Tab-separated table of C-alpha atoms and ligand atoms in Angstrom:
chain	number	residue	atom	x	y	z
X	1	UNK	CA	-0.864	244.106	103.458
X	2	UNK	CA	-4.055	244.432	105.518
X	3	UNK	CA	-4.144	242.657	108.843
X	4	UNK	CA	-6.979	241.913	111.178
X	5	UNK	CA	-6.692	243.608	114.564
X	6	UNK	CA	-8.040	241.222	117.176
X	7	UNK	CA	-9.103	242.668	120.523
X	8	UNK	CA	-6.278	242.417	123.084
X	9	UNK	CA	-4.871	239.904	123.995
X	10	UNK	CA	-6.216	237.738	121.140
X	11	UNK	CA	-4.043	236.749	118.199
X	12	UNK	CA	-4.950	234.456	115.270
X	13	UNK	CA	-3.914	231.374	117.222
X	14	UNK	CA	-6.018	232.249	120.251
X	15	UNK	CA	-8.928	233.238	117.988
X	16	UNK	CA	-8.820	229.842	116.275
X	17	UNK	CA	-8.614	228.029	119.584
X	18	UNK	CA	-11.326	229.931	121.440
X	19	UNK	CA	-13.732	231.457	118.917
X	20	UNK	CA	-13.543	229.903	115.438
X	21	UNK	CA	-16.648	227.749	114.868
X	22	UNK	CA	-17.554	228.258	118.550
X	23	UNK	CA	-18.414	231.774	119.691
X	24	UNK	CA	-19.234	235.173	118.207
X	25	UNK	CA	-16.578	237.869	118.525
X	26	UNK	CA	-16.974	241.611	118.133
X	27	UNK	CA	-13.835	243.295	116.863
X	28	UNK	CA	-13.887	247.069	117.069
X	29	UNK	CA	-11.663	248.950	114.589
X	30	UNK	CA	-10.531	245.593	113.207
X	31	UNK	CA	-9.480	246.664	109.727
X	32	UNK	CA	-8.214	249.814	108.052
X	33	UNK	CA	-9.956	248.883	104.862
X	34	UNK	CA	-11.738	251.577	102.964
X	35	UNK	CA	-14.010	250.114	100.374
X	36	UNK	CA	-14.437	252.571	97.506
X	37	UNK	CA	-17.293	250.523	96.095
X	38	UNK	CA	-20.506	252.580	96.219
X	39	UNK	CA	-24.170	251.577	96.295
X	40	UNK	CA	-24.314	252.571	92.598
X	41	UNK	CA	-21.367	250.309	91.744
X	42	UNK	CA	-23.090	247.435	93.514
X	43	UNK	CA	-26.392	248.122	91.731
X	44	UNK	CA	-24.421	248.112	88.447
X	45	UNK	CA	-22.991	244.689	89.265
X	46	UNK	CA	-26.448	243.399	90.185
X	47	UNK	CA	-27.658	244.251	86.665
X	48	UNK	CA	-24.982	242.057	85.056
X	49	UNK	CA	-25.564	238.568	83.707
X	50	UNK	CA	-23.467	235.983	85.576
X	51	UNK	CA	-23.485	237.907	88.870
X	52	UNK	CA	-25.576	236.436	91.678
X	53	UNK	CA	-27.646	239.064	93.473
X	54	UNK	CA	-30.778	239.453	95.570
X	55	UNK	CA	-32.920	242.335	96.699
X	56	UNK	CA	-34.766	241.990	99.970
X	57	UNK	CA	-37.621	244.333	100.808
X	58	UNK	CA	-39.310	244.530	104.171
X	59	UNK	CA	-42.865	245.555	103.523
X	60	UNK	CA	-44.704	244.787	106.761
X	61	UNK	CA	-48.351	243.683	106.635
X	62	UNK	CA	-49.592	240.267	105.476
X	63	UNK	CA	-46.470	239.200	103.554
X	64	UNK	CA	-43.768	241.188	105.282
X	65	UNK	CA	-40.779	240.155	103.136
X	66	UNK	CA	-40.193	240.138	99.417
X	67	UNK	CA	-37.140	238.594	97.755
X	68	UNK	CA	-36.172	239.371	94.152
X	69	UNK	CA	-33.324	237.743	92.270
X	70	UNK	CA	-30.950	239.489	89.858
X	71	UNK	CA	-29.880	240.321	87.246
X	72	UNK	CA	-32.083	243.408	87.624
X	73	UNK	CA	-33.110	245.974	85.030
X	74	UNK	CA	-31.437	249.302	85.808
X	75	UNK	CA	-34.839	250.990	85.885
X	76	UNK	CA	-35.875	248.954	88.947
X	77	UNK	CA	-33.669	250.915	91.313
X	78	UNK	CA	-35.525	254.209	90.788
X	79	UNK	CA	-38.788	252.525	91.844
X	80	UNK	CA	-37.571	251.437	95.283
X	81	UNK	CA	-38.747	253.106	98.505
X	82	UNK	CA	-36.477	255.292	100.681
X	83	UNK	CA	-36.113	252.734	103.438
X	84	UNK	CA	-36.351	249.028	104.344
X	85	UNK	CA	-34.546	247.324	101.488
X	86	UNK	CA	-31.171	245.827	100.935
X	87	UNK	CA	-29.256	244.649	97.882
X	88	UNK	CA	-26.892	241.679	98.257
X	89	UNK	CA	-24.271	240.706	95.702
X	90	UNK	CA	-22.248	237.488	95.993
X	91	UNK	CA	-18.630	236.955	94.954
X	92	UNK	CA	-17.807	240.637	94.688
X	93	UNK	CA	-14.154	239.715	95.351
X	94	UNK	CA	-14.138	238.066	91.891
X	95	UNK	CA	-15.535	241.134	90.104
X	96	UNK	CA	-13.952	244.073	91.978
X	97	UNK	CA	-10.180	243.892	92.654
X	98	UNK	CA	-10.418	246.454	95.479
X	99	UNK	CA	-12.778	244.093	97.317
X	100	UNK	CA	-10.493	241.081	96.717
X	101	UNK	CA	-7.967	242.856	98.999
X	102	UNK	CA	-10.396	242.294	101.847
X	103	UNK	CA	-9.510	238.586	101.718
X	104	UNK	CA	-5.861	239.208	102.696
X	105	UNK	CA	-6.465	239.565	106.446
X	106	UNK	CA	-8.283	236.219	106.521
X	107	UNK	CA	-5.519	234.117	105.057
X	108	UNK	CA	-4.597	232.712	108.432
X	109	UNK	CA	-7.467	230.381	107.448
X	110	UNK	CA	-7.008	227.967	104.518
X	111	UNK	CA	-8.145	229.249	101.130
X	112	UNK	CA	-10.153	226.098	100.455
X	113	UNK	CA	-12.493	226.981	103.336
X	114	UNK	CA	-13.191	230.427	101.947
X	115	UNK	CA	-16.247	231.065	99.802
X	116	UNK	CA	-16.597	234.706	98.870
X	117	UNK	CA	-17.083	238.307	99.853
X	118	UNK	CA	-20.755	239.160	99.685
X	119	UNK	CA	-21.398	242.888	99.709
X	120	UNK	CA	-24.677	244.390	100.822
X	121	UNK	CA	-25.911	247.901	100.296
X	122	UNK	CA	-28.837	248.913	102.487
X	123	UNK	CA	-30.935	252.015	102.822
X	124	UNK	CA	-32.125	253.074	106.273
X	125	UNK	CA	-33.721	250.141	108.162
X	126	UNK	CA	-32.738	247.728	105.401
X	127	UNK	CA	-31.992	244.153	106.470
X	128	UNK	CA	-32.334	240.571	105.329
X	129	UNK	CA	-34.401	239.758	108.397
X	130	UNK	CA	-33.448	237.577	111.375
X	131	UNK	CA	-31.902	234.293	110.292
X	132	UNK	CA	-29.174	231.736	110.877
X	133	UNK	CA	-26.478	230.829	108.354
X	134	UNK	CA	-24.789	227.462	107.896
X	135	UNK	CA	-21.397	229.087	107.572
X	136	UNK	CA	-18.801	231.049	109.466
X	137	UNK	CA	-18.838	234.686	108.502
X	138	UNK	CA	-16.913	237.878	109.261
X	139	UNK	CA	-19.316	240.818	108.901
X	140	UNK	CA	-17.183	243.840	108.134
X	141	UNK	CA	-18.814	247.258	108.324
X	142	UNK	CA	-17.415	249.133	105.328
X	143	UNK	CA	-19.572	252.232	105.276
X	144	UNK	CA	-22.318	253.701	107.514
X	145	UNK	CA	-23.765	251.954	110.553
X	146	UNK	CA	-25.574	248.714	111.137
X	147	UNK	CA	-27.099	247.451	114.377
X	148	UNK	CA	-26.490	243.745	114.907
X	149	UNK	CA	-28.553	241.731	117.303
X	150	UNK	CA	-27.845	238.062	118.002
X	151	UNK	CA	-28.855	235.175	120.188
X	152	UNK	CA	-27.190	231.817	120.667
X	153	UNK	CA	-30.162	229.611	121.524
X	154	UNK	CA	-30.731	226.628	119.239
X	155	UNK	CA	-32.978	227.302	116.223
X	156	UNK	CA	-35.066	224.440	114.821
X	157	UNK	CA	-34.204	223.400	111.255
X	158	UNK	CA	-37.656	224.340	109.981
X	159	UNK	CA	-38.305	227.472	112.051
X	160	UNK	CA	-38.715	229.734	109.027
X	161	UNK	CA	-41.405	231.846	107.491
X	162	UNK	CA	-42.837	229.488	104.831
X	163	UNK	CA	-43.002	230.342	101.156
X	164	UNK	CA	-39.968	232.617	101.041
X	165	UNK	CA	-36.720	231.701	99.352
X	166	UNK	CA	-34.662	233.220	102.131
X	167	UNK	CA	-34.794	231.649	105.554
X	168	UNK	CA	-36.258	234.313	107.831
X	169	UNK	CA	-37.121	233.470	111.429
X	170	UNK	CA	-40.701	234.382	112.412
X	171	UNK	CA	-39.589	235.167	115.970
X	172	UNK	CA	-36.407	236.697	117.224
X	173	UNK	CA	-35.375	237.836	120.690
X	174	UNK	CA	-31.829	239.130	120.940
X	175	UNK	CA	-29.497	238.487	123.850
X	176	UNK	CA	-26.764	240.808	122.640
X	177	UNK	CA	-26.662	243.878	120.469
X	178	UNK	CA	-23.982	246.171	118.993
X	179	UNK	CA	-23.925	249.129	116.646
X	180	UNK	CA	-21.165	248.531	114.120
X	181	UNK	CA	-19.317	251.477	112.640
X	182	UNK	CA	-16.908	251.604	109.701
X	183	UNK	CA	-13.870	249.408	110.398
X	184	UNK	CA	-15.678	247.186	112.926
X	185	UNK	CA	-16.101	243.489	112.295
X	186	UNK	CA	-18.364	240.864	113.831
X	187	UNK	CA	-17.402	237.202	113.588
X	188	UNK	CA	-20.280	234.726	113.743
X	189	UNK	CA	-19.904	230.944	113.761
X	190	UNK	CA	-22.552	228.832	111.973
X	191	UNK	CA	-26.068	228.645	113.408
X	192	UNK	CA	-26.003	231.805	115.541
X	193	UNK	CA	-29.256	233.692	114.960
X	194	UNK	CA	-28.547	237.251	113.851
X	195	UNK	CA	-30.240	240.330	112.479
X	196	UNK	CA	-28.401	243.352	111.148
X	197	UNK	CA	-30.443	246.489	110.513
X	198	UNK	CA	-29.004	249.520	108.724
X	199	UNK	CA	-29.147	252.866	110.550
X	200	UNK	CA	-29.004	255.213	107.584
X	201	UNK	CA	-27.384	253.991	104.348
X	202	UNK	CA	-24.729	251.363	104.858
X	203	UNK	CA	-22.437	248.862	103.181
X	204	UNK	CA	-21.485	245.589	104.831
X	205	UNK	CA	-18.971	243.085	103.460
X	206	UNK	CA	-19.462	239.471	104.552
X	207	UNK	CA	-16.375	237.300	104.252
X	208	UNK	CA	-18.048	233.922	104.122
X	209	UNK	CA	-16.627	230.445	104.491
X	210	UNK	CA	-17.707	227.202	102.886
X	211	UNK	CA	-18.648	224.009	104.617
X	212	UNK	CA	-20.104	221.336	102.355
X	213	UNK	CA	-22.833	219.179	103.889
X	214	UNK	CA	-21.133	215.976	105.088
X	215	UNK	CA	-23.823	213.980	103.296
X	216	UNK	CA	-23.131	215.687	99.950
X	217	UNK	CA	-19.410	215.265	100.371
X	218	UNK	CA	-19.699	211.572	101.226
X	219	UNK	CA	-22.113	211.010	98.332
X	220	UNK	CA	-19.614	212.650	95.970
X	221	UNK	CA	-16.808	210.415	97.257
X	222	UNK	CA	-19.032	207.336	96.882
X	223	UNK	CA	-19.803	208.328	93.289
X	224	UNK	CA	-16.081	208.551	92.682
X	225	UNK	CA	-15.577	205.085	94.175
X	226	UNK	CA	-18.353	203.641	92.031
X	227	UNK	CA	-16.713	205.156	88.942
X	228	UNK	CA	-13.195	204.059	89.750
X	229	UNK	CA	-13.598	200.815	91.674
X	230	UNK	CA	-16.899	199.078	91.112
X	231	UNK	CA	-16.680	196.615	88.201
X	232	UNK	CA	-19.303	196.637	85.461
X	233	UNK	CA	-19.496	192.814	85.657
X	234	UNK	CA	-22.596	191.089	87.092
X	235	UNK	CA	-22.929	189.311	90.383
X	236	UNK	CA	-21.664	185.719	90.331
X	237	UNK	CA	-22.540	183.011	92.876
X	238	UNK	CA	-20.208	181.628	95.483
X	239	UNK	CA	-19.965	177.805	95.133
X	240	UNK	CA	-23.529	176.643	95.735
X	241	UNK	CA	-24.858	173.386	97.227
X	242	UNK	CA	-28.565	172.377	97.016
X	243	UNK	CA	-30.500	174.451	99.543
X	244	UNK	CA	-33.126	172.836	101.896
X	245	UNK	CA	-34.578	176.264	102.695
X	246	UNK	CA	-34.720	177.976	99.286
X	247	UNK	CA	-36.421	180.998	100.854
X	248	UNK	CA	-33.343	181.799	102.918
X	249	UNK	CA	-30.509	184.197	102.093
X	250	UNK	CA	-27.566	182.282	103.538
X	251	UNK	CA	-25.016	184.071	105.768
X	252	UNK	CA	-22.162	182.973	103.487
X	253	UNK	CA	-23.697	184.982	100.628
X	254	UNK	CA	-23.729	188.094	102.766
X	255	UNK	CA	-20.200	187.545	104.027
X	256	UNK	CA	-18.912	187.148	100.500
X	257	UNK	CA	-20.694	190.269	99.232
X	258	UNK	CA	-19.489	192.373	102.145
X	259	UNK	CA	-15.920	191.230	101.523
X	260	UNK	CA	-16.189	192.349	97.899
X	261	UNK	CA	-17.693	195.722	98.846
X	262	UNK	CA	-14.948	196.251	101.379
X	263	UNK	CA	-12.433	195.772	98.590
X	264	UNK	CA	-14.105	198.557	96.600
X	265	UNK	CA	-14.100	200.775	99.690
X	266	UNK	CA	-10.484	200.030	100.667
X	267	UNK	CA	-8.910	203.354	101.554
X	268	UNK	CA	-6.353	204.597	99.131
X	269	UNK	CA	-4.994	207.844	100.533
X	270	UNK	CA	-3.597	209.045	97.219
X	271	UNK	CA	-6.944	208.634	95.453
X	272	UNK	CA	-8.693	210.301	98.383
X	273	UNK	CA	-6.265	213.236	98.349
X	274	UNK	CA	-6.803	213.836	94.647
X	275	UNK	CA	-10.570	213.501	94.895
X	276	UNK	CA	-10.789	215.936	97.809
X	277	UNK	CA	-8.693	218.560	96.045
X	278	UNK	CA	-10.850	218.408	92.948
X	279	UNK	CA	-14.050	218.408	94.974
X	280	UNK	CA	-13.196	221.273	97.292
X	281	UNK	CA	-11.831	223.499	94.519
X	282	UNK	CA	-15.046	223.263	92.517
X	283	UNK	CA	-16.517	226.636	91.796
X	284	UNK	CA	-20.026	227.954	91.244
X	285	UNK	CA	-21.448	227.546	87.743
X	286	UNK	CA	-21.621	231.322	87.111
X	287	UNK	CA	-17.909	231.701	87.884
X	288	UNK	CA	-16.768	229.408	85.085
X	289	UNK	CA	-13.338	230.254	83.592
X	290	UNK	CA	-12.930	229.989	79.796
X	291	UNK	CA	-9.659	228.862	78.202
X	292	UNK	CA	-8.105	232.020	76.805
X	293	UNK	CA	-4.709	231.731	75.185
X	294	UNK	CA	-4.100	230.072	71.818
X	295	UNK	CA	-1.133	227.789	71.148
X	296	UNK	CA	1.027	230.569	69.757
X	297	UNK	CA	0.480	232.833	72.762
X	298	UNK	CA	1.226	229.907	75.054
X	299	UNK	CA	4.555	229.368	73.232
X	300	UNK	CA	5.448	233.025	73.882
X	301	UNK	CA	4.421	232.818	77.543
X	302	UNK	CA	7.858	232.837	79.138
X	303	UNK	CA	9.141	235.626	76.930
X	304	UNK	CA	6.114	237.768	77.769
X	305	UNK	CA	6.393	237.001	81.475
X	306	UNK	CA	10.006	238.162	81.404
X	307	UNK	CA	9.054	241.367	79.547
X	308	UNK	CA	5.981	242.267	81.597
X	309	UNK	CA	7.458	241.154	84.900
X	310	UNK	CA	4.139	240.069	86.417
X	311	UNK	CA	1.127	237.872	85.731
X	312	UNK	CA	-2.053	237.712	87.814
X	313	UNK	CA	-4.115	234.892	89.137
X	314	UNK	CA	-7.598	235.022	87.652
X	315	UNK	CA	-9.814	236.009	90.613
X	316	UNK	CA	-12.380	233.492	89.299
X	317	UNK	CA	-9.897	230.641	89.680
X	318	UNK	CA	-10.360	228.831	92.963
X	319	UNK	CA	-7.002	227.238	93.797
X	320	UNK	CA	-5.519	224.898	96.384
X	321	UNK	CA	-2.583	222.501	96.318
X	322	UNK	CA	-1.578	219.343	98.136
X	323	UNK	CA	1.569	217.284	98.335
X	324	UNK	CA	1.342	213.839	96.814
X	325	UNK	CA	2.506	210.522	98.157
X	326	UNK	CA	3.623	209.118	94.824
X	327	UNK	CA	6.205	211.731	93.820
X	328	UNK	CA	3.691	214.064	92.234
X	329	UNK	CA	2.115	217.122	93.865
X	330	UNK	CA	-1.180	218.558	92.702
X	331	UNK	CA	-2.611	221.960	92.049
X	332	UNK	CA	-6.408	221.983	92.016
X	333	UNK	CA	-8.207	224.749	90.172
X	334	UNK	CA	-11.961	224.966	89.757
X	335	UNK	CA	-12.374	221.205	90.115
X	336	UNK	CA	-9.446	220.226	87.866
X	337	UNK	CA	-6.105	218.804	88.829
X	338	UNK	CA	-2.692	219.776	87.455
X	339	UNK	CA	0.172	217.512	88.513
X	340	UNK	CA	3.823	218.331	88.970
X	341	UNK	CA	6.860	216.273	90.085
X	342	UNK	CA	7.286	216.958	93.795
X	343	UNK	CA	10.848	218.275	93.401
X	344	UNK	CA	9.298	221.379	91.803
X	345	UNK	CA	6.290	221.414	94.134
X	346	UNK	CA	7.493	224.626	95.826
X	347	UNK	CA	6.094	226.639	92.931
X	348	UNK	CA	2.573	225.611	93.982
X	349	UNK	CA	2.913	227.467	97.269
X	350	UNK	CA	4.052	230.570	95.332
X	351	UNK	CA	1.269	230.365	92.737
X	352	UNK	CA	-1.429	229.993	95.371
X	353	UNK	CA	0.051	232.568	97.752
X	354	UNK	CA	0.159	235.700	95.617
X	355	UNK	CA	-2.568	237.310	93.550
X	356	UNK	CA	0.088	239.081	91.444
X	357	UNK	CA	2.873	236.674	90.497
X	358	UNK	CA	6.023	238.675	89.940
X	359	UNK	CA	8.707	237.203	87.742
X	360	UNK	CA	11.060	237.056	90.728
X	361	UNK	CA	8.664	234.874	92.736
X	362	UNK	CA	8.531	232.310	89.923
X	363	UNK	CA	12.146	232.517	88.759
X	364	UNK	CA	13.518	229.737	91.038
X	365	UNK	CA	11.435	227.200	89.057
X	366	UNK	CA	11.710	228.566	85.550
X	367	UNK	CA	14.603	226.251	84.632
X	368	UNK	CA	12.391	223.239	85.225
X	369	UNK	CA	10.425	222.416	82.023
X	370	UNK	CA	7.646	220.745	84.054
X	371	UNK	CA	7.099	223.901	86.115
X	372	UNK	CA	7.066	226.054	82.972
X	373	UNK	CA	4.596	223.621	81.384
X	374	UNK	CA	2.335	224.010	84.409
X	375	UNK	CA	2.406	227.812	84.133
X	376	UNK	CA	1.669	227.546	80.422
X	377	UNK	CA	-1.257	225.205	81.072
X	378	UNK	CA	-2.678	227.596	83.672
X	379	UNK	CA	-2.262	230.467	81.242
X	380	UNK	CA	-3.865	228.493	78.384
X	381	UNK	CA	-6.824	227.543	80.591
X	382	UNK	CA	-7.438	231.141	81.684
X	383	UNK	CA	-6.281	230.835	85.290
X	384	UNK	CA	-3.309	233.181	84.814
X	385	UNK	CA	-4.021	236.499	83.115
X	386	UNK	CA	-1.924	239.530	82.249
X	387	UNK	CA	-4.291	242.085	83.697
Z	1	SIN	C1	-26.232	241.792	105.280
Z	1	SIN	O1	-25.114	242.123	104.901
Z	1	SIN	O2	-27.164	242.599	105.293
Z	1	SIN	C2	-26.567	240.422	105.727
Z	1	SIN	C3	-25.458	239.554	106.048
Z	1	SIN	C4	-25.912	238.384	106.873
Z	1	SIN	O3	-26.711	238.522	107.764
Z	1	SIN	O4	-25.455	237.258	106.665
Z	2	CO	CO1	-26.454	236.053	107.856
């Protein structure tokens, strides 16, 4: 299993305490990960429907940057210049198993915070321009060299070149700079301005984390409350008496309405737990998982698991679990919840821990019909696959 080599004397605990979400960290020779994905492989992916990709060209002159969105026709790649462009492909961990291995060293962080591995292929001088990201990212240099320059001064929300659909800063003055070589990794917290320019051909893998906007998250929770708590009935008056000042909204009306709203808002930790799991496990629309197994195959599931000895988690299935307060634990997958009596809840840690689920890992729960039913449901819905 790959592990991340922090510079001495840092370990994951010290990294989380001192750097995570706070300060950039350069890690030389951080990972012995050789990525056998080539620029051609990445270009191939960028031609596929359902794969999110962008091409960024630096052209200089009046409109110095051009952004194109995939999927691209194969013929486009032979028309590109020899320098100053980069191809970015999102979610490569879902499409290339060898890249999914790059996630292993980052599992000291919770899976639900992780977004994807974006892989970029650049020709000499290729870059996406100076910018800030909203997310934490580990920039792993997989092949060739890239010069990273950063500064940590605040950047105004709207300080971008207008009219582009990437956020490129019109001005950039670096405070620090490093040349990253294969195996090196640069951690950047959100909002640190950075610019990575390829020196010769290079491949960079960005392990990116997710942080929903608080406003979106709260709005989603409020929608859930409206659905589950707010009655469809109309407003009814509190006991009224004739009013001398008919133009006035009386304080008692307000007090009564606030009391009712507070009832709808009353915190229910179990409902909140289940909402959050569904919300945070939601996946991007292009990564949708189709149900796969028919009823007969599902019936044969256990027999086949025993024979084959291993089943795999679908890399498209975004999973997290949480322990319930009412005797039922939950597994959340791509925005859906699967429940299980908590006495068998241990299987959820196993399912979410391993990409390849060997028979032996699951065996302790296979006498429990509820646990077997859960595995069958995951198999039916396409979240567990043989290959
Ligand atoms: C890149 O890989 O070229 C860009 C990654 C980033 O700056 O976020
Ligand atoms: Co960036």
